[in-house]
Structure formats: structure tokens, C-alpha cells
XYZ file of C-alpha atoms in Angstrom:
561
model
C -23.983 28.860 -10.564
C -25.467 31.794 -12.748
C -24.705 34.655 -10.953
C -21.179 34.597 -12.441
C -21.943 36.456 -14.914
C -23.861 38.761 -13.099
C -22.213 38.470 -9.578
C -18.604 37.941 -10.484
C -17.848 39.881 -13.348
C -19.789 42.895 -12.091
C -17.834 42.829 -8.766
C -14.946 42.869 -10.935
C -15.584 45.829 -12.642
C -16.716 47.528 -9.818
C -13.586 50.415 -8.663
C -12.472 50.484 -5.091
C -14.145 52.908 -2.892
C -11.413 53.936 -0.249
C -7.668 52.905 -0.499
C -6.747 48.894 0.173
C -6.325 47.103 3.404
C -3.328 46.212 4.925
C -5.022 42.910 3.897
C -5.215 43.671 0.658
C -1.306 46.045 0.435
C 0.189 42.598 1.624
C -2.316 40.339 -1.038
C -0.735 42.004 -3.775
C 2.879 42.250 -1.977
C 3.352 38.634 -2.605
C 1.088 38.204 -5.764
C 3.598 40.387 -7.148
C 6.824 38.281 -6.712
C 5.210 34.607 -5.977
C 2.210 34.980 -8.373
C -0.043 33.355 -6.028
C -3.164 33.949 -7.501
C -2.319 32.953 -10.519
C -0.969 29.276 -8.497
C -4.046 29.358 -6.812
C -6.645 30.077 -9.308
C -5.334 26.908 -10.975
C -4.906 24.455 -8.063
C -7.766 25.566 -5.433
C -10.452 24.699 -7.047
C -9.179 21.758 -9.184
C -11.648 18.702 -8.644
C -11.287 15.519 -6.565
C -13.341 11.881 -6.607
C -15.810 11.059 -4.130
C -15.348 7.526 -3.144
C -14.294 5.808 0.522
C -11.102 3.998 -0.396
C -9.215 7.577 -1.079
C -9.314 7.963 2.379
C -7.167 5.427 3.281
C -4.189 7.331 0.765
C -5.444 10.381 3.309
C -4.783 8.012 6.522
C -1.017 7.511 5.573
C -0.838 11.573 5.084
C -2.484 11.991 8.384
C -0.206 9.326 10.533
C 2.934 10.520 9.176
C 2.271 14.642 10.283
C 1.180 12.614 13.766
C 4.608 10.671 13.596
C 6.325 13.570 13.226
C 4.895 15.855 15.441
C 4.592 13.075 18.489
C 8.225 12.524 17.204
C 9.815 16.099 17.932
C 8.180 16.135 21.342
C 10.237 13.010 22.154
C 13.111 14.296 21.084
C 13.344 16.801 23.545
C 13.933 13.799 26.419
C 15.194 10.865 24.431
C 18.758 10.640 25.126
C 20.483 8.525 22.763
C 23.113 6.829 24.581
C 24.756 3.335 24.908
C 27.130 4.871 28.756
C 25.526 1.957 31.695
C 24.067 3.967 34.367
C 22.056 2.739 37.608
C 18.271 3.291 37.815
C 17.141 5.051 40.442
C 13.888 6.575 39.148
C 9.550 6.180 39.437
C 9.821 2.576 38.347
C 10.059 0.887 41.906
C 10.793 -3.038 40.577
C 14.451 -2.000 38.353
C 15.800 0.420 40.565
C 19.228 -0.293 41.284
C 19.513 -2.466 38.073
C 22.327 -1.356 35.500
C 20.789 -0.054 32.114
C 21.773 1.908 29.605
C 21.241 5.829 29.494
C 18.726 4.907 26.302
C 16.729 2.957 28.448
C 16.415 5.160 31.668
C 15.470 8.292 29.221
C 12.759 6.191 27.695
C 11.164 5.063 31.224
C 12.046 8.824 32.392
C 9.492 9.786 29.127
C 7.397 6.945 29.966
C 6.678 8.018 34.089
C 8.709 11.466 35.127
C 6.912 13.646 31.896
C 3.599 14.831 31.590
C 1.808 12.840 28.998
C 5.197 11.469 27.522
C 3.763 7.787 28.518
C 0.721 8.937 26.099
C 2.913 10.873 23.614
C 4.687 7.595 23.222
C 2.392 5.280 22.559
C 0.669 7.805 19.778
C 3.324 7.769 18.456
C 4.017 3.953 18.043
C 0.325 3.069 17.160
C 1.225 6.282 14.384
C 3.579 4.366 13.067
C 1.938 1.641 12.727
C -1.153 2.600 11.340
C 1.216 4.719 8.774
C 2.901 1.461 7.018
C -0.769 -0.526 7.205
C -3.089 2.530 5.529
C 0.542 2.267 2.789
C -0.288 -1.587 2.454
C -3.834 -1.510 1.753
C -3.174 2.225 0.145
C -0.883 0.521 -2.428
C -3.055 -2.681 -2.875
C -5.823 -0.556 -3.935
C -3.938 1.436 -6.235
C -2.984 -2.387 -7.276
C -6.062 -3.725 -7.797
C -7.870 -0.999 -9.930
C -4.452 -0.697 -11.780
C -4.255 2.955 -10.932
C -0.602 2.662 -11.602
C -0.426 3.100 -15.202
C 0.161 5.351 -17.339
C 0.942 8.208 -16.344
C 1.408 7.192 -12.827
C 3.649 4.245 -12.753
C 6.612 7.135 -11.040
C 3.944 7.899 -8.404
C 3.888 4.237 -7.971
C 7.368 3.727 -7.561
C 7.515 7.036 -5.149
C 4.373 5.158 -2.739
C 6.664 1.988 -3.167
C 10.490 3.865 -1.783
C 7.457 4.935 0.961
C 6.323 1.382 2.198
C 10.360 0.519 2.367
C 11.270 3.550 4.294
C 7.999 3.097 6.395
C 9.356 -0.471 7.166
C 13.150 0.801 7.633
C 12.527 3.369 9.785
C 9.772 1.677 12.114
C 12.846 -1.277 12.654
C 15.480 1.953 13.274
C 12.322 3.347 16.104
C 11.489 0.054 18.509
C 15.251 -0.405 18.543
C 16.194 2.668 20.116
C 14.812 2.221 23.360
C 16.861 -0.959 23.702
C 14.742 -2.526 26.290
C 14.735 -6.621 25.839
C 12.507 -7.163 23.003
C 14.294 -4.132 20.485
C 17.356 -5.624 21.364
C 16.809 -9.057 20.433
C 15.554 -7.396 17.072
C 18.910 -5.649 16.615
C 20.497 -9.171 17.009
C 18.690 -10.829 13.983
C 19.478 -8.134 12.307
C 23.180 -8.305 13.210
C 22.882 -12.224 12.522
C 21.521 -11.573 9.231
C 23.796 -9.137 8.260
C 26.518 -11.327 9.459
C 24.886 -14.229 7.280
C 26.633 -12.212 3.567
C 29.256 -13.526 2.103
C 32.809 -12.766 2.482
C 31.343 -8.421 3.405
C 28.991 -9.713 6.496
C 31.408 -9.777 8.827
C 33.344 -5.928 8.159
C 29.798 -4.645 7.570
C 28.043 -5.699 11.421
C 31.729 -4.429 12.372
C 30.887 -1.067 11.094
C 27.643 -0.502 11.664
C 27.847 -1.901 14.861
C 30.956 -0.461 15.911
C 32.535 -3.495 17.036
C 31.492 -6.788 18.441
C 27.305 -6.699 18.732
C 25.888 -4.741 20.834
C 28.570 -2.811 20.808
C 29.244 1.304 22.538
C 27.838 2.811 18.841
C 24.284 1.333 17.805
C 22.366 3.358 19.459
C 23.596 6.971 18.651
C 23.728 6.158 14.652
C 20.370 4.882 14.326
C 19.189 7.985 16.995
C 19.812 10.946 13.585
C 18.727 8.150 11.324
C 15.541 8.004 12.684
C 14.459 11.511 13.463
C 16.691 12.620 10.589
C 17.856 11.259 7.554
C 14.976 8.225 6.947
C 11.980 11.042 7.732
C 13.446 14.042 6.288
C 13.258 11.201 2.820
C 9.953 10.115 3.354
C 9.089 13.637 3.670
C 10.746 14.872 0.274
C 8.972 11.880 -1.297
C 5.257 12.593 0.535
C 5.487 16.539 -1.174
C 6.900 14.537 -4.379
C 4.064 12.380 -4.157
C 0.942 14.945 -3.573
C 2.356 17.292 -6.576
C 2.026 14.531 -9.122
C -1.669 13.966 -7.750
C -2.233 17.620 -8.132
C -0.763 17.171 -11.629
C -2.190 14.231 -12.959
C -5.975 13.247 -12.553
C -6.814 11.795 -9.884
C -8.401 8.140 -10.758
C -11.846 7.357 -10.449
C -14.101 4.439 -10.962
C -16.281 4.325 -14.298
C -19.206 5.747 -14.418
C -21.728 8.480 -16.204
C -20.298 11.578 -17.305
C -16.555 10.349 -16.181
C -14.616 9.930 -19.329
C -10.468 9.573 -19.343
C -10.563 13.513 -20.153
C -12.509 15.078 -16.991
C -12.979 14.520 -13.093
C -16.134 14.286 -11.404
C -16.639 14.947 -8.026
C -15.685 18.102 -5.334
C -13.150 20.735 -5.788
C -10.315 21.385 -3.345
C -11.448 24.897 -1.852
C -13.546 24.465 0.061
C -15.499 21.304 0.311
C -12.094 18.929 -0.053
C -10.286 21.097 2.575
C -12.739 20.703 4.622
C -13.621 17.169 4.632
C -9.742 16.504 4.781
C -9.552 18.520 7.893
C -12.178 16.433 9.659
C -10.551 13.438 8.706
C -7.202 14.738 10.032
C -8.392 15.035 13.450
C -10.364 12.223 12.962
C -7.305 10.113 12.835
C -5.193 12.178 15.126
C -8.583 11.408 17.966
C -8.824 8.034 17.322
C -5.215 7.373 17.599
C -5.146 8.903 20.723
C -8.121 7.225 22.332
C -6.748 4.027 21.289
C -3.113 4.623 22.578
C -5.230 6.167 25.989
C -7.028 2.937 26.453
C -4.399 -0.109 24.631
C -0.893 -0.210 25.795
C 1.690 -1.121 23.372
C 5.391 -1.972 23.675
C 5.691 -1.683 27.360
C 9.531 -1.518 27.857
C 8.973 -1.547 31.328
C 7.698 -5.089 31.827
C 10.557 -6.506 29.595
C 13.565 -4.735 31.490
C 16.831 -3.594 29.417
C 18.375 -5.355 27.178
C 21.662 -8.078 28.253
C 22.939 -10.507 25.042
C 23.446 -13.162 27.213
C 18.945 -12.956 27.301
C 15.881 -12.728 25.208
C 12.508 -12.489 25.782
C 9.531 -15.050 25.679
C 7.501 -14.822 22.306
C 9.724 -11.884 21.167
C 7.801 -10.716 18.280
C 8.343 -8.376 15.503
C 6.097 -5.347 14.627
C 3.924 -6.740 11.840
C 5.166 -5.206 8.855
C 8.568 -7.323 9.734
C 6.871 -10.505 10.472
C 7.279 -11.285 6.825
C 11.251 -11.082 6.755
C 11.594 -13.245 10.273
C 9.413 -15.470 8.567
C 11.328 -16.260 6.032
C 14.187 -17.384 8.256
C 12.280 -19.029 10.976
C 10.985 -21.772 7.902
C 14.431 -21.825 6.052
C 16.190 -25.249 6.411
C 19.641 -24.535 8.257
C 21.704 -24.514 4.989
C 25.750 -24.151 5.205
C 28.306 -24.155 2.998
C 31.992 -24.420 3.749
C 33.772 -23.107 0.688
C 37.255 -21.378 0.594
C 38.009 -20.998 4.377
C 34.540 -19.370 4.708
C 31.020 -20.605 5.693
C 28.034 -19.597 3.753
C 25.133 -19.330 6.124
C 22.494 -19.956 3.171
C 19.509 -20.759 5.779
C 19.629 -16.450 6.738
C 20.819 -15.316 3.777
C 18.531 -16.899 1.267
C 15.618 -15.293 2.943
C 17.329 -11.867 3.479
C 17.908 -11.276 0.161
C 14.663 -13.027 -1.327
C 13.081 -10.043 1.263
C 14.004 -7.852 -0.978
C 13.753 -9.195 -3.933
C 9.805 -9.585 -3.645
C 9.424 -6.102 -2.988
C 11.588 -5.191 -6.024
C 8.725 -7.718 -8.229
C 6.226 -5.443 -6.447
C 7.772 -2.306 -7.471
C 8.119 -2.527 -11.276
C 5.102 -4.674 -12.072
C 3.765 -1.779 -13.584
C 6.518 -1.676 -16.234
C 6.186 -5.717 -16.541
C 2.579 -5.208 -17.348
C 2.604 -1.781 -19.881
C 5.382 -4.166 -21.232
C 3.586 -7.127 -21.940
C -0.045 -5.136 -23.342
C 2.225 -2.807 -24.869
C -0.476 0.527 -23.637
C 0.759 3.158 -24.007
C -2.453 5.459 -23.503
C -3.656 7.692 -20.381
C -5.324 6.377 -17.703
C -7.797 7.945 -15.678
C -10.495 5.516 -14.863
C -9.787 2.554 -12.497
C -10.897 -1.022 -13.127
C -12.864 -3.105 -11.425
C -10.713 -5.559 -9.860
C -12.998 -8.619 -11.100
C -12.621 -7.437 -14.867
C -8.144 -7.740 -14.220
C -8.453 -11.410 -12.893
C -4.653 -12.164 -13.484
C -3.787 -8.790 -11.975
C -6.345 -9.468 -9.051
C -5.306 -13.419 -8.537
C -1.093 -12.027 -9.121
C -2.364 -9.957 -5.485
C -4.225 -11.881 -3.571
C -1.188 -14.970 -3.767
C 1.235 -12.036 -3.257
C -0.903 -11.003 -0.299
C -0.955 -15.126 0.478
C 2.255 -15.414 1.008
C 2.820 -12.512 3.223
C -0.154 -14.299 5.918
C 2.077 -17.775 5.394
C 4.891 -15.746 5.999
C 3.287 -14.228 9.336
C 2.665 -17.290 10.327
C 6.257 -18.855 10.206
C 7.068 -15.481 12.058
C 4.797 -15.957 14.596
C 5.255 -19.847 15.390
C 6.197 -20.301 18.903
C 3.493 -18.073 20.001
C 0.589 -19.835 16.885
C 2.071 -23.372 18.856
C 1.949 -22.356 22.757
C -1.735 -20.428 21.726
C -3.444 -23.192 20.123
C -1.360 -26.305 21.736
C 0.448 -27.511 18.291
C 3.770 -28.423 17.961
C 6.024 -25.902 16.275
C 7.343 -28.652 13.513
C 3.950 -28.945 12.003
C 3.371 -25.571 12.034
C 6.908 -24.994 10.300
C 6.245 -27.575 7.514
C 3.205 -26.169 7.351
C 4.616 -23.186 6.545
C 6.740 -24.160 3.992
C 4.475 -26.049 1.843
C 2.138 -23.778 1.795
C 4.829 -20.828 1.097
C 4.631 -22.812 -2.358
C 1.364 -23.944 -2.787
C -0.710 -20.858 -1.325
C 0.422 -18.077 -3.585
C -0.904 -20.785 -6.422
C -4.169 -22.000 -4.948
C -5.066 -18.229 -3.740
C -4.385 -17.202 -7.758
C -5.980 -20.240 -9.233
C -9.191 -19.474 -6.776
C -9.009 -15.302 -7.333
C -9.369 -15.868 -10.985
C -11.861 -18.514 -10.540
C -13.955 -15.676 -8.122
C -13.571 -12.435 -10.802
C -14.481 -14.922 -13.664
C -17.667 -15.395 -12.038
C -18.197 -12.422 -10.940
C -17.938 -11.109 -14.420
C -20.184 -13.966 -15.877
C -22.759 -12.204 -13.340
C -22.359 -8.900 -14.547
C -22.984 -9.801 -17.715
C -26.160 -11.731 -16.759
C -27.460 -8.213 -15.176
C -26.706 -6.541 -17.272
C -28.533 -8.781 -20.130
C -31.718 -9.631 -18.112
C -31.315 -6.621 -15.283
C -32.068 -7.223 -11.729
C -33.776 -10.454 -10.018
C -37.119 -8.627 -8.214
C -37.709 -12.115 -7.246
C -41.818 -11.741 -8.732
C -42.632 -15.108 -10.576
C -45.148 -15.242 -13.255
C -46.768 -17.894 -14.947
C -46.423 -17.437 -18.980
C -49.904 -18.735 -20.980
C -47.991 -22.000 -22.005
C -47.143 -23.035 -18.564
C -44.060 -21.552 -17.767
C -42.961 -20.178 -15.037
C -39.788 -17.026 -15.281
C -38.831 -14.497 -12.873
C -39.095 -10.610 -13.350
C -36.216 -8.795 -13.740
C -36.138 -4.910 -12.707
C -34.575 -3.062 -15.578
C -31.083 -1.678 -15.013
C -30.905 2.133 -15.324
C -28.360 3.406 -17.397
C -25.632 4.395 -14.924
C -25.645 1.033 -13.833
C -25.570 -0.145 -17.028
C -23.013 2.159 -17.772
C -20.585 0.481 -14.778
C -21.337 -3.221 -15.644
C -19.839 -2.549 -19.288
C -17.631 0.785 -19.164
C -14.520 -1.630 -19.146
C -12.102 -2.239 -22.028
C -10.866 -6.668 -22.307
C -7.527 -6.226 -24.213
C -6.499 -8.859 -27.114
C -3.651 -10.488 -26.134
C -0.363 -9.883 -27.558
C 0.693 -12.018 -30.720
C 3.673 -12.512 -32.639
C 2.237 -13.831 -36.119
C 3.197 -16.661 -38.085
C 6.678 -17.987 -37.578
C 7.407 -17.895 -41.423
C 6.458 -15.545 -43.828
C 4.719 -15.426 -46.738
C 7.357 -16.833 -48.518
C 8.334 -19.349 -46.486
C 11.189 -18.282 -44.981
C 11.423 -18.451 -41.039
C 11.318 -15.196 -39.374
C 13.387 -13.563 -36.919
C 11.348 -13.411 -33.388
C 13.374 -12.404 -30.435
C 12.717 -14.010 -27.185
C 11.611 -11.577 -25.755
C 8.448 -10.816 -28.057
C 7.895 -14.722 -27.466
C 7.879 -13.866 -23.536
C 5.570 -11.146 -24.469
C 3.275 -12.608 -26.347
C 2.780 -15.735 -23.710
C 2.703 -13.362 -20.438
C 0.125 -12.058 -22.682
C -1.966 -14.936 -23.505
C -1.842 -16.143 -20.230
C -3.363 -12.309 -19.039
C -5.721 -11.985 -21.495
C -5.797 -15.234 -23.461
C -8.645 -17.362 -24.105
C -10.690 -18.095 -20.357
C -9.013 -14.716 -18.800
C -12.759 -12.984 -19.089
C -16.123 -13.361 -20.285
C -17.088 -11.089 -23.138
C -19.318 -8.181 -22.454
C -22.968 -8.832 -23.838
C -23.455 -6.957 -27.375
C -26.458 -5.221 -28.893
C -27.563 -8.140 -30.470
C -28.043 -10.267 -27.750
C -29.453 -7.535 -25.557
C -32.460 -6.954 -28.798
C -32.339 -10.132 -28.644
C -33.493 -10.573 -25.218
C -35.669 -7.613 -24.889
C -36.998 -6.913 -28.174
C -37.857 -3.478 -30.119
C -41.030 -2.597 -27.806
C -39.195 -2.723 -23.844
C -39.200 -0.178 -21.700
C -36.268 2.210 -22.285
C -34.128 -0.134 -24.085
C -33.178 2.405 -27.306
C -30.700 4.219 -24.414
C -29.713 0.962 -23.181
C -28.756 -0.939 -26.053
C -27.014 2.655 -26.570
C -25.190 2.077 -23.699
C -23.914 -1.248 -24.836
C -23.192 -0.106 -27.841
C -20.568 2.474 -26.320
C -18.462 0.081 -24.110
């Protein structure tokens, strides 16, 4: 970088040897009206940290772009019509079968349009990868505390993208009107009917009459290709703008503070990596789509209200909701001339409630900790045992309900009783997350204890030494300053306390219920037994003495943290 003073400034002072070229004149014209130079100068050299987990967000973005590109191609050939036709096409087994025009056009895309089947499969696989990458990306943000101030709004954007991605997937695989997608619509129709009082009206207006109706495909089509993708595209842009505006989170390390970012510049290093990674994701999705068949609608046949496909399962991201309904007892209440189908309505409401709890968690944690500072250093999950335990508990609940959503498949695959699986899921829904929370928190505390011992004693070398008095000890290799920093850089918050019940004059204080609740939650998350204290300088000096190798530097590092 030493050339900057001689080279860059010198070039800036030189006069042009000739008149400006067309490209320079165009650049000057655009900069004079749009201010592109100042904008580029401020953002093109923006620093991004380098860590493998940050690629998860890029996979979300690239798979979303692939969905848009392939979706545009499919819209040129798909006809969202419920009009009945008789099929006469390339797929002989269905010749002469009555079906909707939507299903017929899907078959035409698969067998008549050049490359249509490959594009269909890339589109479907990209949708699955998009939702999966968003879930894993949000879990990375959750476990590392990257949602803390000032990124709460970005967390809500990401959560909304995840929720809309699930809904977009539901509308998308319902469009072909095959037997599997029709069964999914029947499931959605029954869930809407369970809404007290207004459920019948909602289902009637949505489907255009009695199920299956004649309008549902035509109504889902613009929602799937215009409304939801438009909202999601706007959220993606807003999300990226906020990522640029806020410093990117980074993991603790030498030279990394809350006020700087250590990494590579956006241009040209990051853009080169991102461009290559986009084509890598596109290539992998193309290979998977060309190798593994997904959603073979021709094998399922067109939808008929009196038929149900064997082993009908939704895409994995909707197994959560179906599992809730399958394991719920069939409770009904007849009141005031109305039947309340609680066995469907309660799970139907639990799904968005659980999702809403994920959305508001950053605000709950900020309220419990009363921490109003900005945070740009990502936490190691082990150093936040309560939060990590809650995240693992939620994932456990999801996988338990996923088993419930596929209880028939599990029963036939492993030769088990479907009733036994259902009862297992009903018990595990309550016991599984609680057990997962306790086990995860204990593992985090064990890892904290190992980090503390490692910071104090160093790394085990495997070399045994015999002391003069006969004792055998293992020689430990001292840690570098960077390793010590990683192990000791985290904060250990103290729990919020409401203080004494009575003041100095013996008068009972008026304590709000919200303060009492905050104190209880804070004690549960950060109170005694929730973390292993970091080693102190005194402990380090007592072990290593004043004449160890590099103790002065490492003592200072322990003292700083």
C-alpha cells in the first residue's frame, strides 16, 4: 500500500494527455446526476469478514435468484386453468384421461418443451434449498447472537422471508393440480374450515365455491409468481441494504473489536468469490436436478376429490404443521349450533404462534438483559447456554413433529405400529424439547469448563514428565495470544436484580410484575450455575509464575477479558 502516496496522488494530479473518451464522458455524465463515484467510493471497498458460516446467507440469495430465473421460464408455458380437457400427448399412460389444463400444461412442460423437465426440477430443488438455507442461516444468526442491536429489524426481515418462503412453496407445488398437490390443498381447506364462525366463509371465498372449486389455481398463480416473490424481493433488497449499513458480524479474534471489521474488501475480492460461488450453487442444483427426480407428477396422475395418493407427504418445511395436526387428538365441541374442530384448529394456530415466538425472541432477550449497546462480535454458542438450549429445543420440537407428519411412512418403513409412533410423538412434543434444553446447556457448560482449563494450562501435548519427588505430570503447550483471545473474549452478563423488597425506612417497595418477571428470566439465563467463570490473571500467574514463556503478554490478554 506504500504506492498510494506516490502513485495514486501523482496520477490524480496529472492532466489528461488528450480529450476524454466516450466512456469517460459517459461516466462523468452519470456521476454528475447520480453521484455514483461517491457512492462507489463509500461502499465498493467495504470490508466483509471471512468465515465459512457466512456462505449460508449467500446460498439463500443465490437459490432465490435461481428460483426467479427458472420461474420466469416456466411461466411462458404453464396455464393456470381449471378447465377440464382430455389428454392426448407424449405420455402414453395418461392418454384419454380427463384432467385440468394446469395439469396438462405441466405434462407438456415435462415432455414437450425442450429442457422443460430440467428447469422444473431445478426450480423445485432450488425452492427446497432456499428454505433449508434460510432456516440454517437463521439458526447461525440465532446461536451466535447476531440478531442483537442494531440488527433486530434485519432479523424480522429474515424471519418474514422464511415464513413467506414456506407459503410460496405451498402455493407453488399446488399449481400442477396433480394428486399430491390436490391432497395438500384438501389439507389446507380442512384447516381453514376449522376456524370458528368464519372458516366456512374463508374457504368458500378462497376456493370459489365448494372444494375443489374452479378458481383456486387461477388465484394461487398470481400470488405465487407476482405477489409473494415481489414482497420477498423487496425484503431481500432491504436485508442487503441493512447488511451494508451495519458492520457485518465477525467472530472474536486479534484485532477484531466492536468498532472495526477484519476481512476482505467487497471489490474485487468478495465480488469475485461471490460470483464464483453463485455459479457453483447453480451447477450443484443443476446436477442434482438432472440426477434425482423430484415431484414426478405424471406418476401421480391428475387430482380427483375422491382419490388420495398413497404416502402423501408435503415438502419437508411443511411437515411441521402436518405433524401438529396428525398427533393432535380429535377434539370437537358443539356450542350454539356450531362445531368447533379443536383437533385441527389448535394445531392450525400453534404453527404461527411458534413462528411468532422465534420472531420476537431478540426483543425478549434485549428486555431481559436491558442491554442497549451495539454488538458486532458474534458469540460462540457455548458461551450463551440458555439461548443455545432454546434453539436446540426448537429444532428438537421440529424434528419430532416431522416424524409425526410422516407417521405412516415411518410405520411402513420400519414395520412399526402407527399408533405407537403417534403416542411417542405426543409425549416427545413436551418431553423432547425440555430434555434437549437440559442436555444442551450441560454440554455448553462442559465446553466452557474445557475452555477455562485450556486457557489456564495450555494445550495437552501428550508428553509425560516425572517430577523430582516422583509425581508424573503432562506437559502442556502454551497457547498463542490469538487462541487465548478467542477463549476469553466473551462477556458474562450478570443477572438483573430488583433489589430488596423494603427500602431503608422499612416501607415495602412497589415492584412491577414486569420487573419481577425480568428478574426471574434473567436469573434463569445468567444466574449462578449458568456459566463457568473465566480464568483470572491471579489464577494464571499462580499456575505459570513470573518466569514462564510469554506470560507477560498472555497475562495482559487474560486481564483485558
